[in-house]
Amino acid sequence: MISPDSQTLLLLCSQLGLPSEPEFSPLTLREWNPLARKLQALSLRPADLLDLPQAELQTRFEVSTEHATRVARLLERSGALAIVLERLNNLGIYAFTRADKDYPEKYRQRLKDSAPAVLFYAGEKALLGQPGIAVVGSRHLDEAGQDCAKFVGNACGLSGQVLYSGGARGVDTLSMESALEARGTAVSVLADSLEKQVKVQKEALSRGDLCLVTPYSPNAGFSVGAAMGRNRLIYCLADYAIVVASDAETGGTWAGATETLKNNWVPVFVLEHNAMPDGNKLLLQKGALAFPHPFKDKPVKLSDWLKGKAAELPAQPNQPSLF
Amino acid sequence: MNTDIKHHALKLLRAMIGDNADFRSGQWEAIEAVAIRRKRALVVQRTGWGKSLVYFLATKLLREQGSGPTLLISPLLSLMRNQIEMAARIGIRAHTIHSANREEWDSVEVALKENAFDVLLISPERLNNERFLESVLPSMAGRIGLFVVDEAHCISDWGHDFRPDYRRIVRILKLLPKSVPVLGTTATANNRVVADVQAQLGEDLLVLRGTLTRESLRLQTITLANQSERLAWLVENLPKFSGSGIVYCLTVPDTERVTGWLKQKGFSVEAYHAGDDQSLDRPALEQAFLNNEVKILVATVALGMGFDKPDIGFVIHFQRPGSVVAYYQQVGRAGRAVERAYGILLSGAEDDEIQDYFIQSAFPNVETMNQILVALEKTEGLPINDILSRVNVSRSMLDKALKLLEVDGAIGTTYEKHKTIYFRTPNPWQADMERIEHVTNQRRTEQAQMQEYMAHTGCLMEFLQRALDDSNPQPCGRCANCRGKGLPAKVSHELVIEAEAYLKGASISITPRHMLPSGIFPDHKRKIPPELLNETGRSLCYYGDAGWGTLVRTGKYEQNHFSDDLVEAAAHLIADWKPEPFPVWMTAIPSRRHPELVRRFCERLSTRIGIPFKPVLIRVSDAPQQKTMQNSSMQANNVINTLGISGDVSPNPVLLVDDILDSGWTLTMAGWLLRSHGSGPVYPFTLAQATARNS
C-alpha cells in the first residue's frame, strides 16, 4: 500500500489524472527540490502538505500566490489519483517515489537531487540496483555490435548479473533477450509506453526475471527528450556500463556516455574493434575504458574482468539526499 | 458555528422538499460528519428515509466551502432521475455517465471542464473504463470533494449482493487520503456486514443506523404448490387491494407468463425486466406506473433499489426470493405513504430449484477461468469472440469470468477499433476458492432463512427485523400471524384448471438467427443471406416448466416416448399459428442418441395434421451433444460438421421439427442446408425451449 508521502509526491510530480494540457502542470524536479528542502528545514513530511491550507503554504514556505495555488490545485486531485492508481496496480504497474524506503538506493547516491521524484515499474522491483552491467548503444548495429550485445546479455544471464538496458530496439532488445534466454534477469529503463511493454513482456515479468521501470507516465508516447533523459537512469543502476556503438558528438548514446564519464557514476567501457564507429574512438580518448571484441575469456568471467579494469578508477564521495 | 451551518442546511432542505420539512433523525449527523468534519460515514437506513438528501446537502455545503464536486458511484443510475430533479431545486447540477448514454458524454465532458456541475454519477464499471480515466476524470481536473458509494453493503462478502466491482471501490478508497470524505449508503446491512465494511474502510468509520420497521406493512406467507394455483390466487385476490402494486417473479419468462395471464383476465398490468426484449421501454413503464396509468407491474429484481413510488399498496411475490435482505428490500417498496399496505409472499415447488440454479451458476468454474488465462497468455490480447472460439464457455458465464479476472488484476482491457480487447497482465492469479465457497455458503444460509420465514408462525415483521439485526424488534400486531387472519390460501378449482390451460396454451416464438458466429466460415460473411434464413418458429413450452414442460422432460428422459397429449398440443399450436404460406411437408432434426424419439413423434404428428413426413436430414458423424457446447462458435461448428442431406428436397414450405431448442444453431444450420438444397420457407417447431434463467 502506498504511503501518504508517496501519494503527495505523485500528486505534485506526476502527470497521473491530469489532462494532456493541464491548467496546472506537475512540478519539475527543479521546482520540487526547493519545496522538499523547506519541508526538511521545517521538520515536516511531504504528506503534511495535504492538510496545509493554501494561505499557510504561501507564508510558511515563502512562495508566490501563483505557486501556492498551483501546489494546492495539484494536491486536490487525490480522488482521481486513487482511481487511476488502482487501475494501474490492476494492470501490474506500481509506483514508488523518493519518499519511499525501497526507492532505488543507487539513484539517491548517484543522482542526488536529480533522482526522479516518481518512478513507475512492473515486475520484480528488487532487481533495481542489484549487481549488474548496463549495455547502451544505437538502434542500428553492425555485426560486431550485435555480437557484443548478445555476448554481454548471455554473460549476465550465466553469471547472475542483472542486464540493464533501455528497452528500445537494437542493442537493448538483443542484450535483454540474451540475458533472459540464459535464465538470467534484466531491467529495462523505458522512455515511453510502459503500459504497452507490460503486455509484450508479461511472461518474463510474471516470472520475476524482468523489471520495467520509467520516470515517465505509464502511457507516455515516444519523445526524443524523454529518451535522452532516461539514459542516465540506465547507467546509474548498474556497476559497469558497456557502450556498444556511439555516434561522435551527437545522439543519445554519446550524450549519456559523456555525461556518465563527467559525473563518474559508473566505469564506462567502450567496444573496441577495427571497424568501430567514430563515437567509440572519441569516447576512448575522453577516458572510457576499452572493451575488446571479441572477448577473450569465458562469459562468466566478464564481471570479474570489468571489476579488475575499473579498480584503477578513483572512488566517489557521498552526500545526504532529499525526498 | 455548526448551528449556523445547520440552520443554513435546514433552509436548503426545505427548498428541496417543502417548507415544513425537518431533518429526520440521523440526517444532520451524517451531513455534519462528511461535510464539516470530513470523515468517513456509513448510513444504514431503509429506502425512502432520505439518503439522497444527505449526499446532496453535503455536496452543497462542501461546494460552498470550495471543495471539488461529488463522485457518486451507484449500480442503479437509471433510477435516480427523481432525486436529480429534487437536487436541482437547490442549484445542484448533476450529470450521469453510463454505458447507455454514450451520446451525452461529450457534452458532460464540456460541463466538467467548465466546472459546471456538482455531482457526477457513475456506475462502478466506469472506474476501470479507459475513456473515463483518460478523458472524463482529467477534464474535471481530478477534483473530487466527496466520494459517495451507494449500495455500500456490496463492499462486504457477507452481504446478500455480490458485485465484484465493489472490490475495486474498496481498493480505491484505501488509496484515498483520509482528508477526502467518504459516504457509504445502504438500505440493508446486518451487524456482520456493517462490521465488515468498517474493517475495510477504516475503524473510524461513523455508522448511522436507523430502524427498519414500516408501520403500514401487513405481511403474510402463503404456500401454494404449483404455478396454476398461484395464478388463480392472483386473479381472486388482486381485486381486493386498493391502489397500485408490484408482483415480483424470479425469472423473465415468469414475468411474461404472469403478465399474459393477468392481461387476459382484464387487469391493468405490464411486465418489467432486464431481459433482451428490445421493445420493453423501462423508463416509460416506470413513468406509467408512477402516474398510475398501469396499476400492476410484474417485475424481476430489475425493478430495483432506488425506485421510489410512495403510494404502492401491495407487493406480492409470485416466487420466493433468495434472501431476507432481498425480500425486505422488495416488500419495503409498499406502504411508504399509504396507511395500509400488503406484503404477501407466495411460495411453491419450483422456488428451490430456481434458487439452486442461481447459486450454482453464480461463479464460473476454476477450470474455465484458467482456460481463459491460457488463451490470453499466448497472445497480446483478444476480443471476446476470439476467446469464445478458444474456450468452451457460454457467453454469460464468460462475461462473469472476465469480470472476476479483471477485478482480480489478472486481465486488463483496452478499446481498439470499436472492440474491447482483453489481455493478460503480469499479475499472478489463483482462484480464490475460499471466497467462492464462502459466498456460496452464504447464499445457502440465506435460502434456508427464507424457508424458515415461510414456515414461521410468530410475527413476520419481527422475524425480518431479527434477521436484519434491527436494534428493537417487536411483534407488529398487523401481520397475518399477529392478527390470526389474512387473505385466503384456498383458490377455486375452476380457476386453477383455467390457469393450467393457459400455461399449456401459451406458445413461444423462435426468433431466427440472422448472423453466424464469427470464425465459422473464414471465407463467408457472417450475415446469413435472406434466402437461406429460417422463418419465425414456435415452441410449445419452456423445458421443465409447469404445463407441457414436465411432460416433455419425462418423455425425453424417462419414457423415450412423447405422449399423445403432446402430439395433440402440437397439432393445436400449429393450427392456431397458421404460418403463411402453410408448410406442405415436414422433416426432423436427426439424432444418434435417441434416433426413434423425434422421428416417431413426427410420424404421429404427420398423420394427425395430414402433411407428409420426409426425413431428409441425416447425421454424417457422431458429434457430442449440442448442449455440452457452451457457446455459439463451438455450437455452430458442431452442427456444420455433423448434419447432411440425403434424398430429394421438396421445393415447398417445410415444417422443421425438433424436441428441445438449445442454442438455436442446429435449427439455423439445418434451415440453411434445406434452403440451399432447394426447399421452400423453413418453419422451425420444437416441443420445448431450454431457457437460461436470466433476470
PDB file of C-alpha atoms in Angstrom, chain B residues 372-549:
ATOM      1  CA  ILE B 372      -9.323 -18.149 -20.467  1.00  0.00           C
ATOM      2  CA  LEU B 373      -5.981 -17.130 -18.970  1.00  0.00           C
ATOM      3  CA  VAL B 374      -4.093 -19.727 -21.016  1.00  0.00           C
ATOM      4  CA  ALA B 375      -5.811 -18.479 -24.184  1.00  0.00           C
ATOM      5  CA  LEU B 376      -4.824 -14.887 -23.349  1.00  0.00           C
ATOM      6  CA  GLU B 377      -1.279 -15.711 -22.244  1.00  0.00           C
ATOM      7  CA  LYS B 378      -0.388 -16.861 -25.743  1.00  0.00           C
ATOM      8  CA  THR B 379      -1.393 -13.546 -27.292  1.00  0.00           C
ATOM      9  CA  GLU B 380      -1.101  -9.832 -26.701  1.00  0.00           C
ATOM     10  CA  GLY B 381      -4.866  -9.650 -26.303  1.00  0.00           C
ATOM     11  CA  LEU B 382      -8.124 -10.971 -27.776  1.00  0.00           C
ATOM     12  CA  PRO B 383     -11.630  -9.657 -28.418  1.00  0.00           C
ATOM     13  CA  ILE B 384     -14.496 -11.573 -26.848  1.00  0.00           C
ATOM     14  CA  ASN B 385     -15.405 -13.551 -29.977  1.00  0.00           C
ATOM     15  CA  ASP B 386     -11.902 -14.928 -30.276  1.00  0.00           C
ATOM     16  CA  ILE B 387     -11.995 -16.043 -26.666  1.00  0.00           C
ATOM     17  CA  LEU B 388     -15.319 -17.793 -27.312  1.00  0.00           C
ATOM     18  CA  SER B 389     -13.843 -19.753 -30.208  1.00  0.00           C
ATOM     19  CA  ARG B 390     -10.961 -20.928 -27.996  1.00  0.00           C
ATOM     20  CA  VAL B 391     -12.774 -21.671 -24.740  1.00  0.00           C
ATOM     21  CA  ASN B 392     -15.923 -23.766 -24.439  1.00  0.00           C
ATOM     22  CA  VAL B 393     -17.940 -21.456 -22.196  1.00  0.00           C
ATOM     23  CA  SER B 394     -21.301 -19.720 -22.548  1.00  0.00           C
ATOM     24  CA  ARG B 395     -21.319 -16.016 -23.268  1.00  0.00           C
ATOM     25  CA  SER B 396     -22.942 -15.099 -19.949  1.00  0.00           C
ATOM     26  CA  MET B 397     -20.514 -17.282 -17.988  1.00  0.00           C
ATOM     27  CA  LEU B 398     -17.591 -15.794 -19.929  1.00  0.00           C
ATOM     28  CA  ASP B 399     -18.766 -12.301 -19.010  1.00  0.00           C
ATOM     29  CA  LYS B 400     -18.809 -13.285 -15.351  1.00  0.00           C
ATOM     30  CA  ALA B 401     -15.379 -14.904 -15.588  1.00  0.00           C
ATOM     31  CA  LEU B 402     -13.839 -11.895 -17.356  1.00  0.00           C
ATOM     32  CA  LYS B 403     -15.305  -9.546 -14.759  1.00  0.00           C
ATOM     33  CA  LEU B 404     -13.827 -11.568 -11.881  1.00  0.00           C
ATOM     34  CA  LEU B 405     -10.440 -11.888 -13.568  1.00  0.00           C
ATOM     35  CA  GLU B 406     -10.382  -8.189 -14.311  1.00  0.00           C
ATOM     36  CA  VAL B 407     -11.204  -7.174 -10.760  1.00  0.00           C
ATOM     37  CA  ASP B 408      -8.503  -9.616  -9.592  1.00  0.00           C
ATOM     38  CA  GLY B 409      -5.970  -7.838 -11.811  1.00  0.00           C
ATOM     39  CA  ALA B 410      -5.308 -10.995 -13.845  1.00  0.00           C
ATOM     40  CA  ILE B 411      -6.518  -9.382 -17.050  1.00  0.00           C
ATOM     41  CA  GLY B 412      -6.843  -5.851 -18.360  1.00  0.00           C
ATOM     42  CA  THR B 413      -8.873  -4.313 -21.152  1.00  0.00           C
ATOM     43  CA  THR B 414      -8.286  -1.780 -23.879  1.00  0.00           C
ATOM     44  CA  TYR B 415     -10.590  -0.465 -26.533  1.00  0.00           C
ATOM     45  CA  GLU B 416      -9.266  -0.847 -30.086  1.00  0.00           C
ATOM     46  CA  LYS B 417     -11.166  -0.427 -33.351  1.00  0.00           C
ATOM     47  CA  HIS B 418     -14.557  -0.414 -31.590  1.00  0.00           C
ATOM     48  CA  LYS B 419     -13.780  -3.632 -29.777  1.00  0.00           C
ATOM     49  CA  THR B 420     -12.838  -4.377 -26.218  1.00  0.00           C
ATOM     50  CA  ILE B 421      -9.581  -6.314 -26.166  1.00  0.00           C
ATOM     51  CA  TYR B 422      -8.808  -8.473 -23.142  1.00  0.00           C
ATOM     52  CA  PHE B 423      -5.178  -9.130 -22.277  1.00  0.00           C
ATOM     53  CA  ARG B 424      -3.257 -10.979 -19.575  1.00  0.00           C
ATOM     54  CA  THR B 425      -1.409  -8.833 -17.033  1.00  0.00           C
ATOM     55  CA  PRO B 426       1.801  -9.979 -15.339  1.00  0.00           C
ATOM     56  CA  ASN B 427      -0.030 -10.211 -12.003  1.00  0.00           C
ATOM     57  CA  PRO B 428      -0.206 -13.784 -10.705  1.00  0.00           C
ATOM     58  CA  TRP B 429      -3.690 -15.299 -10.357  1.00  0.00           C
ATOM     59  CA  GLN B 430      -5.073 -18.066  -8.271  1.00  0.00           C
ATOM     60  CA  ALA B 431      -8.743 -18.853  -7.825  1.00  0.00           C
ATOM     61  CA  ASP B 432      -9.975 -17.550  -4.516  1.00  0.00           C
ATOM     62  CA  MET B 433     -11.698 -20.802  -3.596  1.00  0.00           C
ATOM     63  CA  GLU B 434     -12.266 -19.641  -0.069  1.00  0.00           C
ATOM     64  CA  ARG B 435     -14.206 -16.618  -1.251  1.00  0.00           C
ATOM     65  CA  ILE B 436     -16.256 -18.648  -3.729  1.00  0.00           C
ATOM     66  CA  GLU B 437     -17.087 -21.224  -1.083  1.00  0.00           C
ATOM     67  CA  HIS B 438     -17.859 -18.510   1.399  1.00  0.00           C
ATOM     68  CA  VAL B 439     -20.262 -16.684  -0.912  1.00  0.00           C
ATOM     69  CA  THR B 440     -21.937 -19.960  -1.942  1.00  0.00           C
ATOM     70  CA  ASN B 441     -22.434 -20.992   1.688  1.00  0.00           C
ATOM     71  CA  GLN B 442     -23.785 -17.553   2.412  1.00  0.00           C
ATOM     72  CA  ARG B 443     -26.409 -17.995  -0.342  1.00  0.00           C
ATOM     73  CA  ARG B 444     -27.422 -21.393   1.092  1.00  0.00           C
ATOM     74  CA  THR B 445     -27.851 -19.935   4.538  1.00  0.00           C
ATOM     75  CA  GLU B 446     -30.000 -17.140   3.139  1.00  0.00           C
ATOM     76  CA  GLN B 447     -32.149 -19.618   1.231  1.00  0.00           C
ATOM     77  CA  ALA B 448     -32.671 -21.647   4.425  1.00  0.00           C
ATOM     78  CA  GLN B 449     -33.649 -18.482   6.286  1.00  0.00           C
ATOM     79  CA  MET B 450     -36.324 -17.717   3.701  1.00  0.00           C
ATOM     80  CA  GLN B 451     -37.652 -21.251   4.089  1.00  0.00           C
ATOM     81  CA  GLU B 452     -37.879 -20.568   7.821  1.00  0.00           C
ATOM     82  CA  TYR B 453     -39.750 -17.343   7.122  1.00  0.00           C
ATOM     83  CA  MET B 454     -42.316 -19.239   5.046  1.00  0.00           C
ATOM     84  CA  ALA B 455     -42.859 -21.672   7.913  1.00  0.00           C
ATOM     85  CA  HIS B 456     -42.732 -19.069  10.704  1.00  0.00           C
ATOM     86  CA  THR B 457     -45.815 -18.951  12.900  1.00  0.00           C
ATOM     87  CA  GLY B 458     -44.841 -15.939  15.038  1.00  0.00           C
ATOM     88  CA  CYS B 459     -44.798 -12.256  14.000  1.00  0.00           C
ATOM     89  CA  LEU B 460     -43.455 -11.983  10.454  1.00  0.00           C
ATOM     90  CA  MET B 461     -42.184  -8.397  10.783  1.00  0.00           C
ATOM     91  CA  GLU B 462     -40.319  -9.333  13.940  1.00  0.00           C
ATOM     92  CA  PHE B 463     -38.757 -12.274  12.097  1.00  0.00           C
ATOM     93  CA  LEU B 464     -37.455  -9.933   9.383  1.00  0.00           C
ATOM     94  CA  GLN B 465     -36.233  -7.401  11.958  1.00  0.00           C
ATOM     95  CA  ARG B 466     -34.283 -10.055  13.862  1.00  0.00           C
ATOM     96  CA  ALA B 467     -32.804 -11.462  10.680  1.00  0.00           C
ATOM     97  CA  LEU B 468     -31.612  -7.953   9.791  1.00  0.00           C
ATOM     98  CA  ASP B 469     -30.272  -7.167  13.281  1.00  0.00           C
ATOM     99  CA  ASP B 470     -32.732  -4.359  13.924  1.00  0.00           C
ATOM    100  CA  SER B 471     -31.999  -2.729  17.273  1.00  0.00           C
ATOM    101  CA  ASN B 472     -35.541  -3.075  18.566  1.00  0.00           C
ATOM    102  CA  PRO B 473     -37.525  -5.993  17.138  1.00  0.00           C
ATOM    103  CA  GLN B 474     -41.174  -6.047  18.299  1.00  0.00           C
ATOM    104  CA  PRO B 475     -44.293  -8.020  17.373  1.00  0.00           C
ATOM    105  CA  CYS B 476     -46.045  -5.781  14.839  1.00  0.00           C
ATOM    106  CA  GLY B 477     -49.658  -6.624  15.604  1.00  0.00           C
ATOM    107  CA  ARG B 478     -50.520  -6.228  11.936  1.00  0.00           C
ATOM    108  CA  CYS B 479     -49.218  -9.273  10.068  1.00  0.00           C
ATOM    109  CA  ALA B 480     -51.449 -12.255   9.335  1.00  0.00           C
ATOM    110  CA  ASN B 481     -49.787 -14.253  12.119  1.00  0.00           C
ATOM    111  CA  CYS B 482     -50.270 -11.477  14.728  1.00  0.00           C
ATOM    112  CA  ARG B 483     -53.885 -10.942  13.763  1.00  0.00           C
ATOM    113  CA  GLY B 484     -54.615 -14.606  13.252  1.00  0.00           C
ATOM    114  CA  LYS B 485     -56.263 -13.900   9.917  1.00  0.00           C
ATOM    115  CA  GLY B 486     -55.293 -12.869   6.422  1.00  0.00           C
ATOM    116  CA  LEU B 487     -56.024 -13.487   2.800  1.00  0.00           C
ATOM    117  CA  PRO B 488     -57.312 -17.000   1.965  1.00  0.00           C
ATOM    118  CA  ALA B 489     -54.835 -19.677   0.910  1.00  0.00           C
ATOM    119  CA  LYS B 490     -57.589 -21.563  -0.947  1.00  0.00           C
ATOM    120  CA  VAL B 491     -58.431 -20.959  -4.590  1.00  0.00           C
ATOM    121  CA  SER B 492     -61.342 -22.018  -6.739  1.00  0.00           C
ATOM    122  CA  HIS B 493     -60.837 -25.254  -8.609  1.00  0.00           C
ATOM    123  CA  GLU B 494     -62.317 -23.923 -11.882  1.00  0.00           C
ATOM    124  CA  LEU B 495     -59.857 -21.044 -11.972  1.00  0.00           C
ATOM    125  CA  VAL B 496     -56.920 -23.407 -11.343  1.00  0.00           C
ATOM    126  CA  ILE B 497     -57.972 -25.533 -14.315  1.00  0.00           C
ATOM    127  CA  GLU B 498     -58.263 -22.428 -16.440  1.00  0.00           C
ATOM    128  CA  ALA B 499     -54.784 -21.290 -15.373  1.00  0.00           C
ATOM    129  CA  GLU B 500     -53.412 -24.715 -16.217  1.00  0.00           C
ATOM    130  CA  ALA B 501     -54.894 -24.464 -19.685  1.00  0.00           C
ATOM    131  CA  TYR B 502     -53.355 -21.004 -20.029  1.00  0.00           C
ATOM    132  CA  LEU B 503     -49.910 -22.318 -19.074  1.00  0.00           C
ATOM    133  CA  LYS B 504     -50.242 -25.097 -21.643  1.00  0.00           C
ATOM    134  CA  GLY B 505     -51.555 -22.853 -24.346  1.00  0.00           C
ATOM    135  CA  ALA B 506     -49.029 -20.046 -24.154  1.00  0.00           C
ATOM    136  CA  SER B 507     -46.759 -20.796 -27.131  1.00  0.00           C
ATOM    137  CA  ILE B 508     -43.352 -19.257 -27.526  1.00  0.00           C
ATOM    138  CA  SER B 509     -41.645 -17.794 -30.596  1.00  0.00           C
ATOM    139  CA  ILE B 510     -38.357 -18.982 -32.028  1.00  0.00           C
ATOM    140  CA  THR B 511     -36.581 -15.946 -33.422  1.00  0.00           C
ATOM    141  CA  PRO B 512     -34.433 -16.912 -36.419  1.00  0.00           C
ATOM    142  CA  ARG B 513     -30.723 -16.193 -36.110  1.00  0.00           C
ATOM    143  CA  HIS B 514     -29.509 -13.700 -38.698  1.00  0.00           C
ATOM    144  CA  MET B 515     -25.797 -13.839 -38.046  1.00  0.00           C
ATOM    145  CA  LEU B 516     -23.331 -16.696 -37.911  1.00  0.00           C
ATOM    146  CA  PRO B 517     -20.879 -16.666 -35.037  1.00  0.00           C
ATOM    147  CA  SER B 518     -17.503 -15.302 -36.089  1.00  0.00           C
ATOM    148  CA  GLY B 519     -14.798 -17.679 -37.200  1.00  0.00           C
ATOM    149  CA  ILE B 520     -17.096 -20.398 -38.576  1.00  0.00           C
ATOM    150  CA  PHE B 521     -16.581 -19.984 -42.298  1.00  0.00           C
ATOM    151  CA  PRO B 522     -13.473 -17.878 -42.757  1.00  0.00           C
ATOM    152  CA  ASP B 523     -14.477 -17.168 -46.371  1.00  0.00           C
ATOM    153  CA  HIS B 524     -18.121 -16.386 -45.679  1.00  0.00           C
ATOM    154  CA  LYS B 525     -19.674 -13.239 -44.413  1.00  0.00           C
ATOM    155  CA  ARG B 526     -21.274 -13.632 -41.012  1.00  0.00           C
ATOM    156  CA  LYS B 527     -24.685 -12.423 -42.137  1.00  0.00           C
ATOM    157  CA  ILE B 528     -26.871 -15.294 -43.304  1.00  0.00           C
ATOM    158  CA  PRO B 529     -28.259 -14.474 -46.786  1.00  0.00           C
ATOM    159  CA  PRO B 530     -32.027 -13.783 -46.564  1.00  0.00           C
ATOM    160  CA  GLU B 531     -32.867 -16.623 -48.947  1.00  0.00           C
ATOM    161  CA  LEU B 532     -31.258 -19.118 -46.523  1.00  0.00           C
ATOM    162  CA  LEU B 533     -32.847 -17.785 -43.324  1.00  0.00           C
ATOM    163  CA  ASN B 534     -35.418 -19.643 -41.265  1.00  0.00           C
ATOM    164  CA  GLU B 535     -38.874 -18.170 -40.732  1.00  0.00           C
ATOM    165  CA  THR B 536     -40.000 -17.330 -37.185  1.00  0.00           C
ATOM    166  CA  GLY B 537     -40.852 -20.594 -35.438  1.00  0.00           C
ATOM    167  CA  ARG B 538     -42.811 -21.788 -32.418  1.00  0.00           C
ATOM    168  CA  SER B 539     -42.184 -23.831 -29.273  1.00  0.00           C
ATOM    169  CA  LEU B 540     -44.841 -25.439 -27.169  1.00  0.00           C
ATOM    170  CA  CYS B 541     -43.318 -24.585 -23.779  1.00  0.00           C
ATOM    171  CA  TYR B 542     -40.240 -23.944 -21.712  1.00  0.00           C
ATOM    172  CA  TYR B 543     -38.444 -27.136 -20.804  1.00  0.00           C
ATOM    173  CA  GLY B 544     -39.261 -28.420 -17.316  1.00  0.00           C
ATOM    174  CA  ASP B 545     -41.806 -25.702 -16.570  1.00  0.00           C
ATOM    175  CA  ALA B 546     -45.298 -26.336 -15.324  1.00  0.00           C
ATOM    176  CA  GLY B 547     -47.751 -27.059 -18.131  1.00  0.00           C
ATOM    177  CA  TRP B 548     -46.249 -29.076 -21.020  1.00  0.00           C
ATOM    178  CA  GLY B 549     -42.672 -28.704 -19.793  1.00  0.00           C
TER     179      GLY B 549
END
